[in-house]
Short mmCIF file of C-alpha atoms in Angstrom, two decimals:
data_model
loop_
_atom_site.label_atom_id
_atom_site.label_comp_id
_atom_site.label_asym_id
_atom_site.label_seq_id
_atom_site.Cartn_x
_atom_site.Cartn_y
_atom_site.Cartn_z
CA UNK M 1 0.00 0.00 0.00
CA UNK M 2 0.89 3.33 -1.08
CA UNK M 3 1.35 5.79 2.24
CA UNK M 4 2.86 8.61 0.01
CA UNK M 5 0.61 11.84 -0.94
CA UNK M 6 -0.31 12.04 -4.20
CA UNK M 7 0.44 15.01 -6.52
CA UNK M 8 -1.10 15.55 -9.70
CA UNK M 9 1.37 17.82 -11.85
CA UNK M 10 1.03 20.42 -14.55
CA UNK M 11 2.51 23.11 -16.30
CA UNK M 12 1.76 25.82 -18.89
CA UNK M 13 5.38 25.21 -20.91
CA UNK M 14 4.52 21.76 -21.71
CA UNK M 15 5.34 17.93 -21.16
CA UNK M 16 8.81 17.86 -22.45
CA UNK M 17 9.58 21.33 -20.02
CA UNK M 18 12.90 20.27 -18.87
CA UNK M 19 11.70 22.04 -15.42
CA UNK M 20 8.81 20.43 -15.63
CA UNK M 21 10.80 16.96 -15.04
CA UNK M 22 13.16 18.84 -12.64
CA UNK M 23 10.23 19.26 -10.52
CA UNK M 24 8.24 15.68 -11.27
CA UNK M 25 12.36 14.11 -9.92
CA UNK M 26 11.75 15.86 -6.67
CA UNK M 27 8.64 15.10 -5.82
CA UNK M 28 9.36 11.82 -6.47
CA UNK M 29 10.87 11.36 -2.99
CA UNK M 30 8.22 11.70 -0.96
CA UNK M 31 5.11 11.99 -3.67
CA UNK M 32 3.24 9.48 -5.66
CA UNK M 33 3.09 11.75 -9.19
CA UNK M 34 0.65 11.78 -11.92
CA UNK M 35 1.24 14.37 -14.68
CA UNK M 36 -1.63 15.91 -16.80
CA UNK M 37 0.41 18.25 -18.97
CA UNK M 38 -0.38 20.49 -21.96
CA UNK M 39 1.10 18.63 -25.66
CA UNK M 40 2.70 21.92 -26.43
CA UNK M 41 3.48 25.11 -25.08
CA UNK M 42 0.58 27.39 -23.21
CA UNK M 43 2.22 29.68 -22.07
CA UNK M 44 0.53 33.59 -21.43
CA UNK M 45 -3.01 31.52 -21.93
CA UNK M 46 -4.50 32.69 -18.62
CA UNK M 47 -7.26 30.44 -17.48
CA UNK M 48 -8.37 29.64 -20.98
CA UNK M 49 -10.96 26.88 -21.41
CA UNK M 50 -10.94 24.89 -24.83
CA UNK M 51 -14.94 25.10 -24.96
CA UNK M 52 -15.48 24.67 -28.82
CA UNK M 53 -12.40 22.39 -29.57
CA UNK M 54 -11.76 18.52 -28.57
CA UNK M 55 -8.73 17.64 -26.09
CA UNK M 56 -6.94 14.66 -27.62
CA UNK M 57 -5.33 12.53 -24.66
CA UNK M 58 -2.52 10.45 -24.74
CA UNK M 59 -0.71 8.27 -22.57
CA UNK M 60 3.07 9.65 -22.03
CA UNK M 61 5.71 7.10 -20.35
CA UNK M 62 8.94 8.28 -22.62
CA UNK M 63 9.98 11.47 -20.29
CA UNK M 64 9.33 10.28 -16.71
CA UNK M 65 9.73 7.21 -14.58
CA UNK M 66 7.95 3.89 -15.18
CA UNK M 67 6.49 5.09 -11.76
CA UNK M 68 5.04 8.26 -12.95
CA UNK M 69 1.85 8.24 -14.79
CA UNK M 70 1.46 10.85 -17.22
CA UNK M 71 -1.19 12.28 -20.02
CA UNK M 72 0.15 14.63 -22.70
CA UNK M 73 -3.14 16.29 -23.72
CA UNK M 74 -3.97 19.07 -26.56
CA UNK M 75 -5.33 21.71 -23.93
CA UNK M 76 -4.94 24.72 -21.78
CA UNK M 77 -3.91 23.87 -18.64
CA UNK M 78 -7.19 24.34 -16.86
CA UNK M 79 -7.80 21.78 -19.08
CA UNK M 80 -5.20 19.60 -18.54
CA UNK M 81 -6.09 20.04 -14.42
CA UNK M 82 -10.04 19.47 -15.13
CA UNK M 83 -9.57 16.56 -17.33
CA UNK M 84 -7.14 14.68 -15.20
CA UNK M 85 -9.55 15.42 -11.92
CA UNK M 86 -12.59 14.18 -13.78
CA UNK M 87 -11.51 11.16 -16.10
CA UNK M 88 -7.87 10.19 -15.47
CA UNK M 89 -7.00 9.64 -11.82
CA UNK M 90 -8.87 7.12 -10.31
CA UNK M 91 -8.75 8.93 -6.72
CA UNK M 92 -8.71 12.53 -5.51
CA UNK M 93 -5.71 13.05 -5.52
CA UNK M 94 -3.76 15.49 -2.21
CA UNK M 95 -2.51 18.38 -3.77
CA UNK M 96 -2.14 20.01 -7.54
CA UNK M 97 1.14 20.79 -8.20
CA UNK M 98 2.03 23.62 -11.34
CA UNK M 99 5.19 24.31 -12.68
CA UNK M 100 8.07 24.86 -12.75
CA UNK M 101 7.75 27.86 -15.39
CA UNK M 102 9.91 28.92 -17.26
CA UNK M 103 10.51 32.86 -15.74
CA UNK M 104 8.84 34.08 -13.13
CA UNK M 105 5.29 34.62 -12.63
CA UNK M 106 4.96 37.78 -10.45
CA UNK M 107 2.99 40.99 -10.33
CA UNK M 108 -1.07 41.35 -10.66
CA UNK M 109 -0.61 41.06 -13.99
CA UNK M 110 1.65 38.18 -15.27
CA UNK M 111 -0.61 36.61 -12.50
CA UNK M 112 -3.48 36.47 -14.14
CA UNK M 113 -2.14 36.10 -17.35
CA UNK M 114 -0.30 32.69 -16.33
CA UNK M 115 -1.43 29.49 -17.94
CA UNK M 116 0.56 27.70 -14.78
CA UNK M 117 -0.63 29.61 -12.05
CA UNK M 118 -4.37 28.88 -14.09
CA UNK M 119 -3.61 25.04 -13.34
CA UNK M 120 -2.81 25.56 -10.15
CA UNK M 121 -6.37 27.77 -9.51
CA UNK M 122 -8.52 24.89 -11.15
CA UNK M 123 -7.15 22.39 -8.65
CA UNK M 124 -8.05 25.03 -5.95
CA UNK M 125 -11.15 25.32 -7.10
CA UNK M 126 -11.82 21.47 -6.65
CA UNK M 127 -10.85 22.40 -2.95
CA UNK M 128 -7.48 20.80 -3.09
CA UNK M 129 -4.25 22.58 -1.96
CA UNK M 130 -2.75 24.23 -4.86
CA UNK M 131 0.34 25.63 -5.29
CA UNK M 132 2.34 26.72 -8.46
CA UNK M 133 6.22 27.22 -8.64
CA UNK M 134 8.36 29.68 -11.06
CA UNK M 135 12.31 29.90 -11.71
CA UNK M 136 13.01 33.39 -12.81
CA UNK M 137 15.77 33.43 -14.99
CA UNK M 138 19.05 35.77 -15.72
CA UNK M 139 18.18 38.19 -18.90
CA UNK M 140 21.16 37.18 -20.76
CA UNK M 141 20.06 33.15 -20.22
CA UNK M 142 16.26 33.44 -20.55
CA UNK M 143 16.04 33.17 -24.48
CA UNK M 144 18.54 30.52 -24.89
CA UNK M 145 16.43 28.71 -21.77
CA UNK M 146 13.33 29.08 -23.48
CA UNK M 147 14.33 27.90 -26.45
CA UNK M 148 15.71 24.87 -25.47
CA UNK M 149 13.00 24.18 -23.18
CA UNK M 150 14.24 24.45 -20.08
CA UNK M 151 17.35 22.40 -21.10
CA UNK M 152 20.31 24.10 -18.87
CA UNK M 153 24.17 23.70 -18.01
CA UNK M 154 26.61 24.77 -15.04
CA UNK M 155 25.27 26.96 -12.33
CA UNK M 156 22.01 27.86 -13.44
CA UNK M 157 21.17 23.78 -13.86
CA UNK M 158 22.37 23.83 -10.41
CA UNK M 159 19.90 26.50 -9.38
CA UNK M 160 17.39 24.66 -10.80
CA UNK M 161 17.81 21.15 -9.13
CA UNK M 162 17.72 23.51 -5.93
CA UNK M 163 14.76 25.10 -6.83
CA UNK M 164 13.22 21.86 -7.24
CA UNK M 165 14.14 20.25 -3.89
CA UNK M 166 12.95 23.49 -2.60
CA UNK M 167 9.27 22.76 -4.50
CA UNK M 168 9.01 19.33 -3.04
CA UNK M 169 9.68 20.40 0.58
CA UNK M 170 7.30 23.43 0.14
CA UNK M 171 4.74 21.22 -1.63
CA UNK M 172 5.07 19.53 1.54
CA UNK M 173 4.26 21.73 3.61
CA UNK M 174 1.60 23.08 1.67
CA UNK M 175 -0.72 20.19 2.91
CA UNK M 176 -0.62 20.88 6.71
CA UNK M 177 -0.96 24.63 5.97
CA UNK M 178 -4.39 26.11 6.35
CA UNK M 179 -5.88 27.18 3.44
CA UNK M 180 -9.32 29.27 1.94
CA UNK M 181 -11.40 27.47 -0.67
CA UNK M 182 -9.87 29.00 -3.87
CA UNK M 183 -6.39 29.78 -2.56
CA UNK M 184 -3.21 29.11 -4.72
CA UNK M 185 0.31 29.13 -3.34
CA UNK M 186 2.09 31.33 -5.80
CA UNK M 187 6.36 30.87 -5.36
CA UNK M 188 8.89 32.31 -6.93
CA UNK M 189 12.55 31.14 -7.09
CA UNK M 190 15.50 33.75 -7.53
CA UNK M 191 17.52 33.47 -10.10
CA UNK M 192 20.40 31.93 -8.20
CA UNK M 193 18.45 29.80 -5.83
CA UNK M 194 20.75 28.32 -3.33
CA UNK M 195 19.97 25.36 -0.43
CA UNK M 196 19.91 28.00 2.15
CA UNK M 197 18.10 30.62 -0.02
CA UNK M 198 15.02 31.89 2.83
CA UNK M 199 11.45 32.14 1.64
CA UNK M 200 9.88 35.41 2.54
CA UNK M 201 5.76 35.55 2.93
CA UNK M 202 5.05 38.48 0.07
CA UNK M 203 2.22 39.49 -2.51
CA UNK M 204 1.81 40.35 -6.23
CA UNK M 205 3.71 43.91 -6.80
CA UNK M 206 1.55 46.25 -8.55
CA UNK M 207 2.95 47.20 -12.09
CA UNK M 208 1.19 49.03 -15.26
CA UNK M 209 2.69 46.43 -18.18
CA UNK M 210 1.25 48.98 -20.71
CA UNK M 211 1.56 48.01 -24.20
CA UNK M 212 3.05 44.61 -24.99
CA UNK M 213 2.90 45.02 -28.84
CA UNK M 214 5.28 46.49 -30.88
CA UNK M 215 4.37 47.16 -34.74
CA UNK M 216 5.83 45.51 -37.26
CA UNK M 217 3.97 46.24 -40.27
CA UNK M 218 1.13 49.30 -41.12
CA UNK M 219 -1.39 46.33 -39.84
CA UNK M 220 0.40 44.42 -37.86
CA UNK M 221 1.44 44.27 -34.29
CA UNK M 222 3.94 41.26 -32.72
CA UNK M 223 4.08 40.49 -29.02
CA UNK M 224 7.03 42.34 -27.23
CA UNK M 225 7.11 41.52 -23.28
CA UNK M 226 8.15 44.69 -21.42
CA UNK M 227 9.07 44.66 -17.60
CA UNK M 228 6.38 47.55 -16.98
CA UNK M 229 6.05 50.33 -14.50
CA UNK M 230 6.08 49.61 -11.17
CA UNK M 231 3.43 51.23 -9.01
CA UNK M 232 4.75 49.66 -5.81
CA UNK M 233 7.47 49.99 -3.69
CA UNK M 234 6.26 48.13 -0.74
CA UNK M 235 9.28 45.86 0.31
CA UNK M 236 6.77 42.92 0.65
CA UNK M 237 6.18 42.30 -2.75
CA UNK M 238 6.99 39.54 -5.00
CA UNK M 239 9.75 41.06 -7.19
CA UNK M 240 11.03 43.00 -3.69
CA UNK M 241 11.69 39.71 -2.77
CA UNK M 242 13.64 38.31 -5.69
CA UNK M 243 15.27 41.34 -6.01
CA UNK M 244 17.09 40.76 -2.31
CA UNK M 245 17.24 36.98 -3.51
CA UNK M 246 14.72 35.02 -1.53
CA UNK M 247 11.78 32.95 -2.36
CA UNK M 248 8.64 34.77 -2.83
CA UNK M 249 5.73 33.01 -1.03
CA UNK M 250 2.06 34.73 -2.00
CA UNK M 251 -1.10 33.13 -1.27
CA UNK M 252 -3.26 34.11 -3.46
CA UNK M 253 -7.25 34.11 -2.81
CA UNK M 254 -9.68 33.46 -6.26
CA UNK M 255 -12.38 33.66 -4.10
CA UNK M 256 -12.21 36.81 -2.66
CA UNK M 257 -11.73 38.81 -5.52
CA UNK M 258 -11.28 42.38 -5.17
CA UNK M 259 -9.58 41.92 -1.63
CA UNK M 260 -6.73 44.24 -1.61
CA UNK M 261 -3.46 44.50 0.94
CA UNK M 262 -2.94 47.78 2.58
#
């Protein structure tokens, strides 16, 4: 018999996410793991639904351990979540476990943008602990990282076997912490995450993203990611955190929209 807690695991950067295995190694030690991950990339997909397409599901045993059960499936990753709560596990499983994303999923607004913190929510929203886990990365390694897929060398790999240890003892803990229906933990991992790195309690930093299109043509426009302005300079917040190199902890409450910290 089977004593471990059982995470189901998704991301919004897809099955073959290099971090995405990072993190489905480390929970391995002390987690039973199923993975309900997206095909291909979702990433900046929010809590998108496919409502007028059909999800294609597939068994998946090339990436992980013969241990590991795993779905690559043709969806969102609310979809990915919903689908693997309602038709693949065969038992409820203990926590829902997103991540871990390539670059860092901070602020109100790349919050709610986030296809990975969006898996994390639907979990939450079956009122199961949810929590959701992002690397931010060094400018100068972040295109080279995302185009590879996560695939990494020297000390950033390092960083992110860390990071990863770091996820499985959080995830942890995230099942004897008390918790709101609809509440996601939201971490985010420095860019040189180290064993002893310290994990500061924070929330979402308030920045105005403004335009994230840049034109290329008379009628055409082409997605160009800018840091933003930030509106905040409360040392609690997220990117306050990362900035001094800890681990941003938020908990973030879905069902209490409109709450605001002072």
């Amino acid at each position: 018999m089977n004593l471990q807690p059982h995470a189901l695991v998704t991301n919004d950067d897809g099955i073959d996410s290099a971090f995405l295995h990072a993190l489905v190694d480390a929970l391995r030690k002390d987690f039973r793991v199923s993975v309900a991950a997206p095909s291909s990339e979702q990433s900046w997909i929010g809590r998108a639904i496919s409502r007028r397409d059909q999800i294609s599901v597939s068994k998946e045993s090339s990436y992980f351990a013969s241990e590991v059960e795993a779905w690559a499936i043709s969806g969102t990753p609310t979809d990915c979540v919903n689908i693997g709560l309602g038709h693949l596990v065969t038992s409820k499983p203990d926590i829902v476990v997103s991540g871990i994303n390539i670059g860092y999923n901070t602020t109100e607004a790349l919050i709610l943008s986030s296809g990975t913190i969006a898996g994390a929510i639907e979990g939450a929203f079956w009122n199961i602990p949810a929590i959701a886990f992002s690397k931010s990365i060094p400018k100068e390694l972040f295109e080279e990282v995302r185009i590879s897929k996560g695939k990494t060398n020297g000390s950033f790999a390092n960083s992110l076997e860390i990071a990863a240890d770091h996820s499985r003892s959080m995830a942890l803990q995230a099942l004897e912490m008390p918790r709101a229906y609809g509440s996601v933990i939201n971490v985010n991992f420095p860019p040189q995450t180290l064993t002893e790195s310290k994990i500061e309690d924070t929330f979402p930093e308030r920045v105005e993203m403004g335009c994230l299109y840049a034109k290329v043509a008379p009628d055409r426009y082409e997605f160009s990611f800018k840091e933003g302005e930030n509106l905040d300079r409360h040392p609690k917040t997220d990117r306050a955190a990362l900035r001094r190199g800890l681990i941003s902890r938020s908990i973030l409450e879905f069902s209490r929209i409109g709450a605001r910290h002072s």
